Amino acid sequence: MTRILLLGGTSEARALAQALADAGFEAVYSYAGRLQNPVAQPLPTRSGGFGGADGLTAYLRVEGFTHLIDATHPFAATISHNAIAASGRARVPLIALERPAWAAQPGDRWRHVADFAAAASVLPNDGSGVFLAIGRQQLAPFVGCNHRWMLRFAEVASHPLRDATLIVSRGPFTVAGDIALMQRHGIGLVVTKNAGGHGAEAKLIAARELGLPVVMIDRPALPARHVVARVAEVMDWLHGAADRGV
């Protein structure tokens, strides 16, 4: 009998959860547990970590999962590494549902960097306004930089930055809204991670229209795995396994 563990936390994961529920698959949706009020899901859910690759391996075995789907954020590298390792150890097939990365368009002024520390190192430190659109987990490298920060979180949360304005809002966002937001707060530069997708792309289009430079943090590298970009491809993969009696 097919039993699926879906590692979620993204809009793509929610769409996949709905597709799994509609198709009648037995599945569990797993959250990282960082948000206090996560969006309701159409599947049974669990929240929190597993205790590394060993803990995830044990969970897959004890709970009798036959398939593992990684639909976490492209920057959730730790859980993705753990999923790859646990899949091999538990002999549970893995597929990753990953949104395509953003690509620069004509008029974009992007500077690519490898990680968050590199992003902090290339800032001008001139007191200008920076839209630091990276969430709240990787702010430490920016402590001590001389800027006026604008942050945007899905929920009210503490942060370590001085001279920062926190905007509490959940996407999807609009280009007009992000243009107005950047102009209102005197933003001269945008720092973001290459999350991909449409829900947060508005800030990049807004930066393009305003002629603002963007520091683009590239995605972390992961070992080779089966990656698809559409929910339908995951469903085809699952139906193929079910047809084979896996």
XYZ file of C-alpha atoms in Angstrom:
246
model
C 0.000 0.000 0.000
C 1.322 3.434 -0.955
C 2.017 5.698 2.036
C 3.661 9.073 1.420
C 5.637 11.476 3.580
C 5.497 14.990 2.111
C 8.099 17.414 3.405
C 6.422 20.759 2.835
C 6.320 24.415 3.710
C 5.910 25.942 0.252
C 3.000 26.897 -1.983
C 3.983 24.028 -4.280
C 3.769 21.622 -1.355
C 0.269 22.816 -0.553
C -0.828 22.299 -4.163
C 0.667 18.823 -4.077
C -1.036 18.068 -0.746
C -4.372 18.946 -2.336
C -3.628 16.727 -5.326
C -2.691 13.825 -3.031
C -5.857 14.279 -0.997
C -8.014 14.486 -4.118
C -6.429 11.303 -5.490
C -7.039 9.434 -2.235
C -3.401 8.755 -1.386
C -2.506 8.055 2.226
C -0.047 10.807 3.080
C 1.326 12.920 5.926
C 2.369 16.554 5.489
C 5.406 17.567 7.559
C 6.178 21.169 8.558
C 9.491 22.487 9.827
C 7.489 24.151 12.602
C 8.925 27.666 12.369
C 5.616 29.484 11.798
C 3.205 29.940 14.685
C 0.133 29.936 12.411
C 0.837 27.809 9.330
C -1.681 27.532 6.530
C -4.121 24.648 7.004
C -3.469 21.597 4.823
C -5.821 18.993 3.315
C -3.698 16.155 4.774
C -2.832 14.964 8.291
C 0.126 17.040 9.470
C 3.107 16.843 11.795
C 5.357 19.702 12.906
C 9.001 19.878 13.889
C 12.275 18.231 13.012
C 13.127 14.543 12.851
C 16.512 14.543 14.559
C 18.689 14.577 11.471
C 19.032 11.934 8.782
C 19.036 9.122 11.352
C 15.771 10.343 12.879
C 14.126 10.709 9.479
C 15.289 7.226 8.502
C 13.758 5.772 11.647
C 10.513 7.692 11.105
C 10.181 6.403 7.541
C 10.698 2.835 8.697
C 8.536 2.899 11.836
C 5.626 4.667 10.137
C 5.740 2.434 7.074
C 6.202 5.112 4.430
C 6.763 3.843 0.910
C 7.513 7.183 -0.783
C 9.233 10.415 0.237
C 8.566 13.779 -1.416
C 10.762 16.796 -0.722
C 8.751 19.933 -1.499
C 10.618 22.164 0.939
C 12.063 25.589 0.158
C 15.078 25.582 -2.207
C 17.169 27.031 0.649
C 16.127 24.363 3.178
C 19.359 22.538 2.405
C 19.656 20.661 5.697
C 16.347 18.821 5.440
C 16.967 18.148 1.735
C 20.358 16.603 2.536
C 18.721 14.546 5.281
C 15.958 13.410 2.917
C 18.515 12.171 0.384
C 20.416 10.250 3.052
C 17.285 8.821 4.705
C 15.828 7.754 1.382
C 18.862 5.610 0.688
C 19.103 4.151 4.179
C 15.390 3.328 4.468
C 15.156 2.266 0.801
C 12.244 4.618 0.255
C 12.191 6.287 -3.188
C 12.538 10.070 -3.170
C 11.367 12.757 -5.550
C 11.866 16.511 -5.141
C 9.293 19.084 -6.251
C 11.379 22.203 -6.779
C 10.307 25.497 -8.314
C 12.627 26.743 -11.080
C 15.128 29.401 -10.098
C 14.676 33.003 -11.172
C 16.687 34.147 -14.197
C 17.761 37.717 -14.885
C 15.744 39.612 -17.496
C 16.711 42.608 -19.649
C 17.029 45.632 -17.401
C 17.920 43.652 -14.267
C 21.002 44.735 -12.295
C 21.835 41.528 -10.440
C 25.009 40.638 -8.620
C 25.202 36.928 -7.848
C 26.798 35.770 -4.597
C 27.282 32.305 -3.156
C 25.798 32.711 0.311
C 24.474 35.097 2.969
C 27.912 36.081 4.287
C 29.002 36.970 0.759
C 25.862 39.076 0.325
C 26.663 41.062 3.480
C 30.259 41.578 2.334
C 29.303 43.284 -0.948
C 26.934 45.863 0.560
C 28.173 49.473 0.390
C 27.733 50.147 4.151
C 26.773 53.730 3.414
C 23.625 54.017 5.518
C 21.323 53.567 2.533
C 18.003 51.752 2.570
C 18.149 48.020 1.867
C 15.220 45.666 1.370
C 16.614 42.539 3.029
C 14.188 39.990 1.609
C 15.710 36.776 2.957
C 13.360 35.790 5.784
C 14.458 35.661 9.414
C 16.716 32.617 9.670
C 19.934 34.038 8.120
C 20.170 37.612 9.387
C 23.321 37.192 11.516
C 25.819 38.023 8.721
C 24.168 41.445 8.317
C 24.522 42.509 11.957
C 26.915 45.461 12.099
C 26.371 46.562 8.498
C 25.612 50.274 8.225
C 22.199 50.370 6.576
C 18.542 51.170 7.133
C 16.871 47.822 6.783
C 13.413 46.924 5.564
C 12.415 43.383 6.506
C 9.294 41.482 5.482
C 8.213 38.463 7.537
C 5.100 36.319 7.367
C 4.645 36.759 11.129
C 5.796 39.139 13.845
C 9.181 37.912 15.034
C 12.270 39.247 16.772
C 15.431 39.950 14.788
C 18.992 41.101 15.576
C 19.237 44.120 13.249
C 19.323 47.746 14.344
C 17.587 50.534 12.422
C 15.160 48.071 10.829
C 11.518 48.395 9.824
C 9.555 45.157 9.893
C 6.693 44.653 7.441
C 4.430 41.733 8.424
C 2.730 40.340 5.342
C 2.242 37.064 3.480
C 2.466 36.775 -0.296
C 1.719 36.649 -3.063
C 2.779 40.265 -3.497
C 2.083 42.677 -6.348
C 4.521 44.708 -8.407
C 2.617 47.929 -7.748
C 2.576 47.191 -4.040
C 6.295 46.469 -3.895
C 7.163 49.572 -5.930
C 5.158 51.700 -3.518
C 6.727 49.946 -0.518
C 10.281 50.493 -1.753
C 9.637 54.128 -2.604
C 7.962 54.795 0.732
C 10.939 53.385 2.654
C 13.636 54.898 0.448
C 15.055 51.574 -0.699
C 18.167 51.774 -2.852
C 19.124 48.094 -3.039
C 17.447 44.691 -2.698
C 19.025 41.571 -1.199
C 17.210 38.322 -1.859
C 17.799 34.604 -2.181
C 16.940 32.877 -5.429
C 13.776 31.217 -4.148
C 12.050 31.139 -7.528
C 8.296 30.965 -7.990
C 5.724 33.683 -8.545
C 4.618 34.543 -4.998
C 7.682 36.682 -4.209
C 8.830 37.622 -7.702
C 7.129 41.027 -7.560
C 10.064 42.587 -5.707
C 12.403 41.694 -8.575
C 10.119 43.244 -11.180
C 9.715 46.284 -8.921
C 13.495 46.601 -8.602
C 13.831 46.343 -12.384
C 11.274 49.086 -12.971
C 12.893 51.316 -10.343
C 16.398 50.630 -11.691
C 17.603 49.235 -8.369
C 20.514 46.806 -8.004
C 19.782 43.353 -6.591
C 22.186 41.131 -4.666
C 21.037 37.629 -5.614
C 22.042 34.789 -3.305
C 22.387 31.585 -5.314
C 20.824 28.322 -4.173
C 22.881 25.903 -2.095
C 24.251 22.899 -3.966
C 22.676 19.496 -3.285
C 23.641 15.946 -4.289
C 21.997 14.519 -7.383
C 18.349 13.515 -6.896
C 15.183 13.116 -8.950
C 13.837 16.665 -9.360
C 10.633 17.788 -11.091
C 9.012 21.208 -11.367
C 5.289 20.407 -11.580
C 2.761 18.718 -9.322
C 1.534 16.654 -12.279
C 5.001 15.120 -12.649
C 4.980 14.007 -9.019
C 1.537 12.491 -9.450
C 2.686 10.631 -12.588
C 5.636 9.268 -10.596
C 3.363 8.100 -7.789
C 0.772 6.554 -10.088
C 3.525 4.686 -11.903
C 4.767 3.254 -8.616
C 1.233 2.337 -7.533
C 0.603 0.587 -10.863
C 3.708 -1.518 -10.253
C 2.439 -2.471 -6.808
C 5.184 -0.603 -4.958
